[in-house]
CSV table of C-alpha atoms in Angstrom, one decimal:
chain,number,residue,atom,x,y,z
A,1,UNK,CA,-36.2,58.9,9.0
A,2,UNK,CA,-38.8,55.9,9.6
A,3,UNK,CA,-39.9,56.2,5.9
A,4,UNK,CA,-36.3,55.9,5.1
A,5,UNK,CA,-35.6,53.0,7.2
A,6,UNK,CA,-38.6,51.1,5.8
A,7,UNK,CA,-37.4,51.8,2.1
A,8,UNK,CA,-34.2,50.4,3.2
A,9,UNK,CA,-35.5,47.4,4.9
A,10,UNK,CA,-38.0,46.7,1.8
A,11,UNK,CA,-34.8,46.9,-0.6
A,12,UNK,CA,-32.9,44.3,1.7
A,13,UNK,CA,-35.5,41.7,1.0
A,14,UNK,CA,-35.7,41.9,-2.7
A,15,UNK,CA,-34.1,39.4,-4.7
A,16,UNK,CA,-30.4,39.9,-6.0
A,17,UNK,CA,-28.6,38.4,-8.8
A,18,UNK,CA,-25.5,36.6,-7.2
A,19,UNK,CA,-22.3,38.3,-7.7
A,20,UNK,CA,-23.7,40.8,-10.4
A,21,UNK,CA,-21.2,40.0,-13.0
A,22,UNK,CA,-21.5,41.1,-16.7
A,23,UNK,CA,-21.3,37.7,-18.7
A,24,UNK,CA,-22.0,39.4,-22.0
A,25,UNK,CA,-18.5,39.9,-23.0
A,26,UNK,CA,-18.3,36.3,-23.7
A,27,UNK,CA,-20.8,36.6,-26.4
A,28,UNK,CA,-19.1,39.1,-28.4
A,29,UNK,CA,-18.0,38.4,-32.2
A,30,UNK,CA,-18.8,34.9,-31.9
A,31,UNK,CA,-18.9,32.5,-35.2
A,32,UNK,CA,-22.5,31.4,-34.7
A,33,UNK,CA,-25.4,32.9,-32.5
A,34,UNK,CA,-25.8,31.4,-29.1
A,35,UNK,CA,-28.3,32.0,-26.6
A,36,UNK,CA,-26.8,33.7,-23.4
A,37,UNK,CA,-26.9,32.7,-19.8
A,38,UNK,CA,-28.2,34.8,-17.2
A,39,UNK,CA,-27.2,34.6,-13.4
A,40,UNK,CA,-29.8,32.9,-11.0
A,41,UNK,CA,-31.6,35.3,-9.0
A,42,UNK,CA,-31.3,34.6,-4.9
A,43,UNK,CA,-33.3,36.3,-2.1
A,44,UNK,CA,-31.4,38.8,0.1
A,45,UNK,CA,-32.0,36.3,3.1
A,46,UNK,CA,-28.9,35.2,4.9
A,47,UNK,CA,-28.0,32.5,7.6
A,48,UNK,CA,-24.9,31.3,9.0
A,49,UNK,CA,-24.6,27.6,9.6
A,50,UNK,CA,-23.5,28.3,13.1
A,51,UNK,CA,-27.2,29.7,13.3
A,52,UNK,CA,-29.0,26.2,12.9
A,53,UNK,CA,-26.2,24.3,15.1
A,54,UNK,CA,-23.4,23.9,12.6
A,55,UNK,CA,-19.8,22.9,14.4
A,56,UNK,CA,-16.8,23.5,12.0
A,57,UNK,CA,-14.6,21.4,14.4
A,58,UNK,CA,-13.9,18.6,11.7
A,59,UNK,CA,-15.6,16.1,13.8
A,60,UNK,CA,-19.2,16.9,14.3
A,61,UNK,CA,-21.4,15.6,11.6
A,62,UNK,CA,-23.0,18.7,10.3
A,63,UNK,CA,-25.8,17.0,8.0
A,64,UNK,CA,-28.8,18.0,10.0
A,65,UNK,CA,-27.2,21.7,10.3
A,66,UNK,CA,-27.2,21.9,6.7
A,67,UNK,CA,-30.5,20.6,6.0
A,68,UNK,CA,-32.1,22.9,9.0
A,69,UNK,CA,-30.4,25.8,7.2
A,70,UNK,CA,-31.6,25.2,4.1
A,71,UNK,CA,-34.9,24.8,5.4
A,72,UNK,CA,-35.4,27.8,7.2
A,73,UNK,CA,-34.3,29.9,4.1
A,74,UNK,CA,-36.7,27.8,2.1
A,75,UNK,CA,-39.6,29.2,4.4
A,76,UNK,CA,-38.3,32.7,3.8
A,77,UNK,CA,-38.3,32.2,-0.1
A,78,UNK,CA,-34.7,31.5,-0.5
A,79,UNK,CA,-31.6,32.9,0.4
A,80,UNK,CA,-27.8,32.3,1.2
A,81,UNK,CA,-26.3,29.9,3.5
A,82,UNK,CA,-22.9,31.3,4.6
A,83,UNK,CA,-20.5,28.8,5.6
A,84,UNK,CA,-17.8,30.3,7.6
A,85,UNK,CA,-14.3,29.5,8.5
A,86,UNK,CA,-13.9,25.9,9.6
A,87,UNK,CA,-13.7,22.4,8.6
A,88,UNK,CA,-17.4,21.2,8.2
A,89,UNK,CA,-17.9,17.6,8.4
A,90,UNK,CA,-21.3,16.4,7.0
A,91,UNK,CA,-23.3,14.0,4.7
A,92,UNK,CA,-25.0,14.7,1.6
A,93,UNK,CA,-26.5,18.2,1.0
A,94,UNK,CA,-30.0,18.6,-0.8
A,95,UNK,CA,-30.4,22.1,-2.2
A,96,UNK,CA,-34.1,23.4,-3.0
A,97,UNK,CA,-35.3,26.5,-5.2
A,98,UNK,CA,-33.9,30.1,-4.3
A,99,UNK,CA,-30.6,28.3,-2.2
A,100,UNK,CA,-27.1,29.5,-2.4
A,101,UNK,CA,-24.5,27.7,-0.4
A,102,UNK,CA,-21.6,30.4,0.1
A,103,UNK,CA,-18.3,29.3,1.5
A,104,UNK,CA,-15.9,31.7,3.1
A,105,UNK,CA,-12.3,31.4,2.1
A,106,UNK,CA,-11.0,29.4,4.8
A,107,UNK,CA,-14.3,27.2,4.9
A,108,UNK,CA,-13.8,23.5,4.1
A,109,UNK,CA,-16.8,21.4,3.6
A,110,UNK,CA,-15.8,17.6,4.2
A,111,UNK,CA,-18.1,15.0,3.1
A,112,UNK,CA,-18.0,11.8,5.5
A,113,UNK,CA,-16.3,8.6,4.2
A,114,UNK,CA,-19.4,6.8,5.9
A,115,UNK,CA,-21.0,5.5,2.5
A,116,UNK,CA,-24.3,4.4,4.7
A,117,UNK,CA,-25.0,8.3,4.7
A,118,UNK,CA,-25.4,8.7,1.1
A,119,UNK,CA,-27.8,5.6,0.5
A,120,UNK,CA,-31.3,6.4,-0.6
A,121,UNK,CA,-33.7,4.2,1.2
A,122,UNK,CA,-36.3,4.4,-1.8
A,123,UNK,CA,-33.7,3.4,-4.4
A,124,UNK,CA,-33.3,0.1,-6.0
A,125,UNK,CA,-30.5,-2.2,-4.6
A,126,UNK,CA,-27.2,-1.3,-6.0
A,127,UNK,CA,-28.2,2.2,-7.7
A,128,UNK,CA,-25.9,5.1,-7.2
A,129,UNK,CA,-26.1,6.6,-4.0
A,130,UNK,CA,-26.9,10.3,-3.4
A,131,UNK,CA,-24.4,12.9,-4.8
A,132,UNK,CA,-22.5,15.1,-2.0
A,133,UNK,CA,-24.5,18.0,-3.1
A,134,UNK,CA,-27.6,17.4,-5.1
A,135,UNK,CA,-30.8,19.3,-6.9
A,136,UNK,CA,-33.5,17.9,-8.7
A,137,UNK,CA,-36.2,20.1,-10.4
A,138,UNK,CA,-35.2,23.2,-8.8
A,139,UNK,CA,-34.8,26.7,-10.0
A,140,UNK,CA,-32.3,29.5,-8.9
A,141,UNK,CA,-29.7,27.7,-7.2
A,142,UNK,CA,-26.0,28.7,-6.5
A,143,UNK,CA,-22.7,27.5,-5.0
A,144,UNK,CA,-20.3,30.3,-4.3
A,145,UNK,CA,-17.3,31.8,-2.2
A,146,UNK,CA,-13.5,30.4,-2.2
A,147,UNK,CA,-13.9,27.6,0.0
A,148,UNK,CA,-13.1,24.0,-0.6
A,149,UNK,CA,-15.5,21.3,-1.1
A,150,UNK,CA,-13.8,17.9,-0.4
A,151,UNK,CA,-15.5,14.6,-1.6
A,152,UNK,CA,-13.1,12.1,0.3
A,153,UNK,CA,-13.1,10.0,-2.8
A,154,UNK,CA,-10.2,8.0,-1.7
A,155,UNK,CA,-12.6,5.9,0.7
A,156,UNK,CA,-14.8,5.1,-2.7
A,157,UNK,CA,-12.5,4.8,-5.6
A,158,UNK,CA,-10.6,1.6,-6.8
A,159,UNK,CA,-7.3,1.8,-7.6
A,160,UNK,CA,-5.3,0.5,-10.6
A,161,UNK,CA,-1.9,-1.0,-9.3
A,162,UNK,CA,-0.1,0.3,-12.5
A,163,UNK,CA,-0.9,3.8,-11.8
A,164,UNK,CA,0.5,3.8,-8.5
A,165,UNK,CA,4.1,3.3,-6.7
A,166,UNK,CA,4.7,0.8,-4.4
A,167,UNK,CA,4.6,3.6,-1.4
A,168,UNK,CA,1.2,4.8,-2.6
A,169,UNK,CA,0.0,1.3,-2.7
A,170,UNK,CA,1.0,0.3,0.8
A,171,UNK,CA,-0.7,3.7,1.8
A,172,UNK,CA,-4.1,2.6,0.4
A,173,UNK,CA,-4.0,-0.7,2.1
A,174,UNK,CA,-2.2,0.5,5.5
A,175,UNK,CA,-4.3,3.6,6.1
A,176,UNK,CA,-7.2,3.3,4.4
A,177,UNK,CA,-7.9,-0.9,4.2
A,178,UNK,CA,-9.2,-2.7,1.5
A,179,UNK,CA,-8.6,-5.7,-0.6
A,180,UNK,CA,-6.8,-6.6,-3.7
A,181,UNK,CA,-8.7,-7.9,-6.6
A,182,UNK,CA,-7.8,-9.3,-10.0
A,183,UNK,CA,-4.6,-10.9,-9.1
A,184,UNK,CA,-3.4,-8.1,-7.3
A,185,UNK,CA,-3.8,-5.4,-10.0
A,186,UNK,CA,-6.8,-3.5,-8.5
A,187,UNK,CA,-7.4,-2.1,-5.2
A,188,UNK,CA,-10.9,-1.6,-3.6
A,189,UNK,CA,-11.8,0.4,-0.6
A,190,UNK,CA,-13.4,-2.7,1.2
A,191,UNK,CA,-14.0,-3.4,5.0
A,192,UNK,CA,-12.1,0.0,5.4
A,193,UNK,CA,-10.4,0.9,8.6
A,194,UNK,CA,-12.7,3.9,9.2
A,195,UNK,CA,-15.5,1.3,10.6
A,196,UNK,CA,-17.8,2.7,8.2
A,197,UNK,CA,-20.3,-0.3,6.9
A,198,UNK,CA,-20.0,-1.7,3.3
A,199,UNK,CA,-23.1,-0.7,1.5
A,200,UNK,CA,-23.2,-3.7,-1.0
A,201,UNK,CA,-22.4,-7.3,-1.2
A,202,UNK,CA,-19.0,-7.3,-3.2
A,203,UNK,CA,-16.4,-4.6,-3.5
A,204,UNK,CA,-17.2,-4.3,-7.6
A,205,UNK,CA,-20.7,-3.7,-6.6
A,206,UNK,CA,-20.2,-1.3,-4.0
A,207,UNK,CA,-17.8,0.6,-6.5
A,208,UNK,CA,-20.4,1.2,-9.3
A,209,UNK,CA,-22.8,3.0,-6.6
A,210,UNK,CA,-20.0,5.8,-6.4
A,211,UNK,CA,-21.6,9.5,-6.3
A,212,UNK,CA,-20.4,12.9,-7.8
A,213,UNK,CA,-19.8,15.6,-5.5
A,214,UNK,CA,-22.1,18.1,-7.3
A,215,UNK,CA,-24.8,16.6,-9.3
A,216,UNK,CA,-27.6,18.9,-10.5
A,217,UNK,CA,-30.4,17.3,-12.5
A,218,UNK,CA,-33.4,18.7,-14.2
A,219,UNK,CA,-32.7,22.1,-13.1
A,220,UNK,CA,-32.6,25.6,-14.5
A,221,UNK,CA,-30.7,28.8,-13.4
A,222,UNK,CA,-27.5,27.5,-11.8
A,223,UNK,CA,-24.3,29.4,-10.8
A,224,UNK,CA,-21.1,27.6,-9.5
A,225,UNK,CA,-18.6,30.2,-8.7
A,226,UNK,CA,-15.4,30.5,-7.2
A,227,UNK,CA,-15.0,27.4,-4.9
A,228,UNK,CA,-12.6,24.5,-5.4
A,229,UNK,CA,-14.1,21.0,-5.8
A,230,UNK,CA,-11.6,18.2,-5.2
A,231,UNK,CA,-11.2,14.6,-4.5
A,232,UNK,CA,-14.6,13.3,-5.9
A,233,UNK,CA,-15.7,9.6,-5.4
A,234,UNK,CA,-16.5,10.1,-9.3
A,235,UNK,CA,-17.2,13.1,-11.2
A,236,UNK,CA,-16.5,16.6,-9.6
A,237,UNK,CA,-19.1,19.2,-11.4
A,238,UNK,CA,-21.9,17.5,-13.3
A,239,UNK,CA,-25.2,19.2,-14.0
A,240,UNK,CA,-27.6,17.0,-16.2
A,241,UNK,CA,-30.5,17.8,-18.3
A,242,UNK,CA,-30.3,21.3,-16.8
A,243,UNK,CA,-30.8,24.8,-18.5
A,244,UNK,CA,-28.9,28.1,-18.2
A,245,UNK,CA,-25.8,26.8,-16.3
A,246,UNK,CA,-22.8,29.0,-15.0
A,247,UNK,CA,-19.2,27.6,-14.1
A,248,UNK,CA,-17.2,30.4,-13.3
A,249,UNK,CA,-13.6,30.5,-11.7
A,250,UNK,CA,-14.1,27.1,-10.3
A,251,UNK,CA,-11.0,25.1,-9.3
A,252,UNK,CA,-11.2,21.2,-9.9
A,253,UNK,CA,-8.5,18.8,-8.8
A,254,UNK,CA,-7.9,15.3,-8.0
A,255,UNK,CA,-5.2,12.9,-8.0
A,256,UNK,CA,-4.3,12.1,-11.7
A,257,UNK,CA,-4.9,8.6,-11.7
A,258,UNK,CA,-8.4,8.6,-9.9
A,259,UNK,CA,-10.8,6.2,-11.8
A,260,UNK,CA,-13.5,8.3,-13.5
A,261,UNK,CA,-12.4,11.5,-12.1
A,262,UNK,CA,-14.1,13.8,-14.2
A,263,UNK,CA,-13.6,17.3,-13.7
A,264,UNK,CA,-16.6,19.4,-15.4
A,265,UNK,CA,-19.2,17.4,-17.4
A,266,UNK,CA,-22.1,19.2,-19.0
A,267,UNK,CA,-24.5,16.3,-19.6
A,268,UNK,CA,-27.2,17.4,-21.6
A,269,UNK,CA,-26.9,21.1,-20.8
A,270,UNK,CA,-29.0,24.1,-22.9
A,271,UNK,CA,-27.5,27.5,-22.6
A,272,UNK,CA,-24.2,27.2,-20.7
A,273,UNK,CA,-21.0,29.1,-19.8
A,274,UNK,CA,-17.7,27.8,-18.4
A,275,UNK,CA,-15.0,30.4,-18.1
A,276,UNK,CA,-11.7,31.1,-15.8
A,277,UNK,CA,-11.7,27.6,-14.3
A,278,UNK,CA,-8.6,25.5,-13.7
A,279,UNK,CA,-8.6,21.8,-14.0
A,280,UNK,CA,-6.1,19.2,-13.0
A,281,UNK,CA,-7.9,15.9,-12.9
A,282,UNK,CA,-8.1,12.0,-13.3
A,283,UNK,CA,-10.1,11.6,-16.3
A,284,UNK,CA,-11.9,14.2,-18.7
A,285,UNK,CA,-11.0,17.7,-17.9
A,286,UNK,CA,-13.9,19.9,-19.7
A,287,UNK,CA,-16.6,17.4,-21.2
A,288,UNK,CA,-19.7,17.7,-23.2
A,289,UNK,CA,-22.0,14.4,-23.0
A,290,UNK,CA,-25.5,13.7,-24.1
A,291,UNK,CA,-27.5,10.9,-23.0
A,292,UNK,CA,-31.0,9.4,-24.1
A,293,UNK,CA,-33.9,11.9,-24.9
A,294,UNK,CA,-35.8,12.9,-22.0
A,295,UNK,CA,-39.1,14.7,-23.1
A,296,UNK,CA,-39.8,16.2,-19.6
A,297,UNK,CA,-36.4,17.8,-18.8
A,298,UNK,CA,-35.7,21.4,-19.3
A,299,UNK,CA,-32.7,20.4,-21.6
A,300,UNK,CA,-31.7,17.4,-24.0
A,301,UNK,CA,-28.2,17.4,-25.9
A,302,UNK,CA,-25.9,20.0,-25.1
A,303,UNK,CA,-26.5,23.4,-27.2
A,304,UNK,CA,-25.6,27.0,-27.0
A,305,UNK,CA,-22.6,26.6,-24.7
A,306,UNK,CA,-19.3,29.0,-24.8
A,307,UNK,CA,-16.1,27.6,-23.1
A,308,UNK,CA,-13.3,30.2,-22.7
A,309,UNK,CA,-10.5,31.1,-20.5
A,310,UNK,CA,-10.2,28.2,-19.1
A,311,UNK,CA,-6.9,26.2,-18.1
A,312,UNK,CA,-6.8,22.4,-18.0
A,313,UNK,CA,-3.3,20.5,-16.5
A,314,UNK,CA,-3.5,17.1,-16.1
A,315,UNK,CA,-6.9,15.2,-17.9
A,316,UNK,CA,-7.6,12.5,-20.5
A,317,UNK,CA,-8.6,15.4,-22.5
A,318,UNK,CA,-8.5,19.1,-22.3
A,319,UNK,CA,-12.0,19.7,-24.1
A,320,UNK,CA,-13.7,16.4,-24.8
A,321,UNK,CA,-17.0,15.5,-26.8
A,322,UNK,CA,-18.5,12.2,-25.4
A,323,UNK,CA,-18.4,9.4,-25.2
A,324,UNK,CA,-22.4,9.9,-24.8
A,325,UNK,CA,-23.5,11.9,-27.7
A,326,UNK,CA,-27.1,10.6,-28.7
A,327,UNK,CA,-29.0,13.8,-28.0
A,328,UNK,CA,-26.7,15.7,-30.2
A,329,UNK,CA,-24.1,18.5,-29.7
A,330,UNK,CA,-25.1,21.9,-31.2
A,331,UNK,CA,-23.9,25.4,-31.1
A,332,UNK,CA,-20.8,25.0,-28.8
A,333,UNK,CA,-17.9,27.6,-28.8
A,334,UNK,CA,-14.6,26.5,-27.5
A,335,UNK,CA,-12.2,29.6,-27.6
A,336,UNK,CA,-8.9,30.8,-25.6
A,337,UNK,CA,-8.2,27.9,-23.6
A,338,UNK,CA,-4.9,26.4,-22.5
A,339,UNK,CA,-4.1,22.8,-21.9
A,340,UNK,CA,-0.6,21.7,-20.3
A,341,UNK,CA,0.1,18.2,-19.5
A,342,UNK,CA,-3.3,16.4,-20.7
A,343,UNK,CA,-3.2,13.2,-22.2
A,344,UNK,CA,-5.0,14.4,-25.3
A,345,UNK,CA,-5.7,18.1,-26.2
A,346,UNK,CA,-9.0,18.0,-28.3
A,347,UNK,CA,-10.9,14.7,-28.0
A,348,UNK,CA,-14.0,13.7,-29.8
A,349,UNK,CA,-14.7,10.1,-28.6
A,350,UNK,CA,-17.9,7.8,-29.0
A,351,UNK,CA,-18.8,4.8,-30.4
A,352,UNK,CA,-21.8,2.4,-31.4
A,353,UNK,CA,-24.8,2.6,-29.1
A,354,UNK,CA,-23.5,6.1,-27.5
A,355,UNK,CA,-23.4,8.3,-30.6
A,356,UNK,CA,-25.4,11.2,-32.1
A,357,UNK,CA,-24.8,14.3,-34.3
A,358,UNK,CA,-22.8,17.3,-33.7
A,359,UNK,CA,-23.9,20.9,-35.2
A,360,UNK,CA,-22.0,24.0,-35.6
A,361,UNK,CA,-18.9,23.4,-33.3
A,362,UNK,CA,-16.3,26.2,-33.2
A,363,UNK,CA,-13.0,25.5,-31.4
A,364,UNK,CA,-10.3,28.2,-31.7
A,365,UNK,CA,-7.4,29.7,-30.1
A,366,UNK,CA,-6.2,26.7,-28.4
A,367,UNK,CA,-2.6,26.7,-26.8
A,368,UNK,CA,-1.4,23.2,-25.8
A,369,UNK,CA,2.2,21.8,-24.6
A,370,UNK,CA,3.0,18.4,-23.4
A,371,UNK,CA,0.4,16.4,-24.8
A,372,UNK,CA,1.0,12.7,-24.0
A,373,UNK,CA,-0.6,11.5,-26.9
A,374,UNK,CA,-2.6,12.9,-29.7
A,375,UNK,CA,-3.3,16.9,-30.0
A,376,UNK,CA,-6.7,16.4,-32.1
A,377,UNK,CA,-8.1,13.0,-32.3
A,378,UNK,CA,-11.4,11.8,-33.4
A,379,UNK,CA,-12.7,8.1,-32.3
A,380,UNK,CA,-15.9,6.4,-33.2
A,381,UNK,CA,-14.7,2.9,-31.4
A,382,UNK,CA,-14.8,4.1,-27.9
A,383,UNK,CA,-16.1,1.5,-25.5
A,384,UNK,CA,-16.8,2.2,-21.8
A,385,UNK,CA,-14.8,-0.3,-19.5
A,386,UNK,CA,-15.3,-0.3,-15.8
A,387,UNK,CA,-12.5,-1.1,-13.1
A,388,UNK,CA,-11.8,-4.6,-13.2
A,389,UNK,CA,-13.6,-5.4,-16.8
A,390,UNK,CA,-11.9,-7.4,-19.5
A,391,UNK,CA,-10.1,-5.1,-22.0
A,392,UNK,CA,-9.9,-7.5,-24.5
A,393,UNK,CA,-13.6,-8.6,-24.6
A,394,UNK,CA,-15.2,-7.4,-28.0
A,395,UNK,CA,-18.5,-5.7,-27.5
A,396,UNK,CA,-21.5,-6.6,-29.2
A,397,UNK,CA,-24.5,-4.3,-30.3
A,398,UNK,CA,-28.2,-4.8,-30.9
A,399,UNK,CA,-29.8,-3.5,-34.2
A,400,UNK,CA,-31.3,-0.7,-32.0
A,401,UNK,CA,-27.8,-0.1,-30.4
A,402,UNK,CA,-26.6,0.1,-34.0
A,403,UNK,CA,-28.9,3.2,-34.7
A,404,UNK,CA,-27.3,5.2,-32.2
A,405,UNK,CA,-23.8,5.5,-34.1
A,406,UNK,CA,-21.4,8.8,-33.6
A,407,UNK,CA,-21.6,11.5,-36.6
A,408,UNK,CA,-19.0,14.1,-36.1
A,409,UNK,CA,-19.6,16.8,-38.7
A,410,UNK,CA,-19.7,20.6,-39.0
A,411,UNK,CA,-16.8,20.9,-36.6
A,412,UNK,CA,-14.4,23.8,-37.2
A,413,UNK,CA,-11.1,23.9,-35.5
A,414,UNK,CA,-8.7,27.0,-36.2
A,415,UNK,CA,-5.7,28.7,-34.5
A,416,UNK,CA,-4.4,26.0,-32.5
A,417,UNK,CA,-0.8,25.8,-31.3
A,418,UNK,CA,0.5,22.6,-29.4
A,419,UNK,CA,4.2,22.1,-28.6
A,420,UNK,CA,4.6,18.4,-28.0
A,421,UNK,CA,2.3,15.5,-28.8
A,422,UNK,CA,3.0,12.1,-29.7
A,423,UNK,CA,0.9,12.2,-32.6
A,424,UNK,CA,-0.7,15.2,-34.5
A,425,UNK,CA,-4.0,14.4,-35.7
A,426,UNK,CA,-5.7,11.2,-35.5
A,427,UNK,CA,-9.0,10.4,-37.3
A,428,UNK,CA,-11.2,7.3,-38.1
A,429,UNK,CA,-14.9,6.7,-38.4
A,430,UNK,CA,-17.1,3.7,-39.3
A,431,UNK,CA,-16.6,2.0,-42.7
A,432,UNK,CA,-19.7,2.6,-44.7
A,433,UNK,CA,-21.5,5.5,-42.8
A,434,UNK,CA,-19.4,8.5,-43.6
A,435,UNK,CA,-19.8,9.6,-40.2
A,436,UNK,CA,-16.3,11.7,-39.6
A,437,UNK,CA,-16.6,14.4,-42.4
A,438,UNK,CA,-17.2,18.3,-42.9
A,439,UNK,CA,-14.5,18.9,-40.3
A,440,UNK,CA,-12.2,21.7,-41.0
A,441,UNK,CA,-9.0,22.0,-39.3
A,442,UNK,CA,-6.7,25.6,-40.2
A,443,UNK,CA,-4.2,28.1,-39.3
A,444,UNK,CA,-2.8,25.4,-36.9
A,445,UNK,CA,0.8,24.3,-35.8
A,446,UNK,CA,1.2,21.1,-34.0
A,447,UNK,CA,5.0,20.2,-32.9
A,448,UNK,CA,5.0,16.0,-32.6
A,449,UNK,CA,7.3,13.4,-31.4
A,450,UNK,CA,6.4,10.5,-32.9
A,451,UNK,CA,3.6,10.7,-35.8
A,452,UNK,CA,2.1,13.4,-38.0
A,453,UNK,CA,-1.2,12.2,-38.5
A,454,UNK,CA,-3.1,9.3,-38.6
A,455,UNK,CA,-6.4,9.5,-40.7
A,456,UNK,CA,-8.2,6.8,-42.1
A,457,UNK,CA,-9.1,8.4,-45.2
A,458,UNK,CA,-11.9,5.5,-46.0
A,459,UNK,CA,-13.9,6.7,-43.3
A,460,UNK,CA,-12.9,10.1,-41.9
A,461,UNK,CA,-12.7,13.3,-44.1
A,462,UNK,CA,-10.7,16.2,-43.0
A,463,UNK,CA,-10.3,19.7,-44.1
A,464,UNK,CA,-6.5,20.6,-43.5
A,465,UNK,CA,-5.7,24.1,-44.6
A,466,UNK,CA,-2.7,25.9,-43.6
A,467,UNK,CA,-1.6,23.2,-40.9
A,468,UNK,CA,2.0,22.7,-40.0
A,469,UNK,CA,2.9,19.4,-38.7
A,470,UNK,CA,6.3,19.6,-37.4
A,471,UNK,CA,8.7,17.0,-35.9
A,472,UNK,CA,10.1,18.0,-32.6
A,473,UNK,CA,14.0,18.2,-33.2
């Protein structure tokens, strides 16, 4: 009997794969071979946030409790920090190797509106503050469960007057408190009524310091599963320069007019999977980005990624590439997704100084309805314009920046059905570069309201086969 008990105890201490789901089904019948994800392995140790002093009353600040729980698990070699039912007010959370945050269904992690809690004391003045949940150079990390993670973003984000009603505008001013800038066309949460100190000298400078809810950098073996991530100061789910990343069954939501409210952004991710997730956000829905090469990082560019069985409601684009594509986009499969109410459907955007090459991109079986602008668009003159910047200012580029031109090529789109878009297909490149080419669109039907297609044949070469563009009656 004692031998049996000892054996069971040993088994309980062994590492286990988080939520042992079989992801191999997403790699069947692919048009190009891609490397398959594997789940992170987390030791079987468990601690409740209550066990380390956490109080889920929505008033008590739990920053120290999160830190204690993670440190205690770290000393054991890792494990699961359970977040039980409650409203857990906290400052930033930093994950270590082999750590899983697991939220019960009625658990709500609410990040404090006190901006000073997120300032990195060693960072340069004006740098972005700590993300709400961060990890750097870590392996085997996970966020799982059915709870909600709320970034309290309204205390950070600027608001454009033209995107809110009179009632909403007055709520921002009276409830949150702030200042109007740019002749009353822009609101900043500055000198807010929650008495939290400003962390910059001007509203504009503070706006540039906004953080993401989840940002993992230079990490390997990441799982984000089941949780709802909402109301971010900036981006919501944002792994960067990381390898082997799974986003499964996640809900991302924020106001439709949330400035820079990107939902799921893969920035330089190698070997990734985004499945079964739902997005309703203020900026890009599911987006791939590739920044400057970092030789010491586990990943550069986006490659070996499968995106399947997701739903995007409001977003600037359902599936988006860019605007940064510098380090390249390679072997990305997007299939069996639905977009209902996005501004654009399939959006490929980049510009001079921000562009790189695409290789072996396959997009198929996309169902769309109620698309505000273009169902499919290729844009090579994109310019990032922060809130408050001059929309009429013409950008200038150095010779070095001009070398980073976008090259959209080797892209294959098929079996798309879109009912309701202002423009069916739009595409333009850069004169003399031949940088939008070898793009196939076939077996596709788009019902449009204004324009069937706007393709600059001097700069963009698209091969259309069995494409039906139907004017809405």
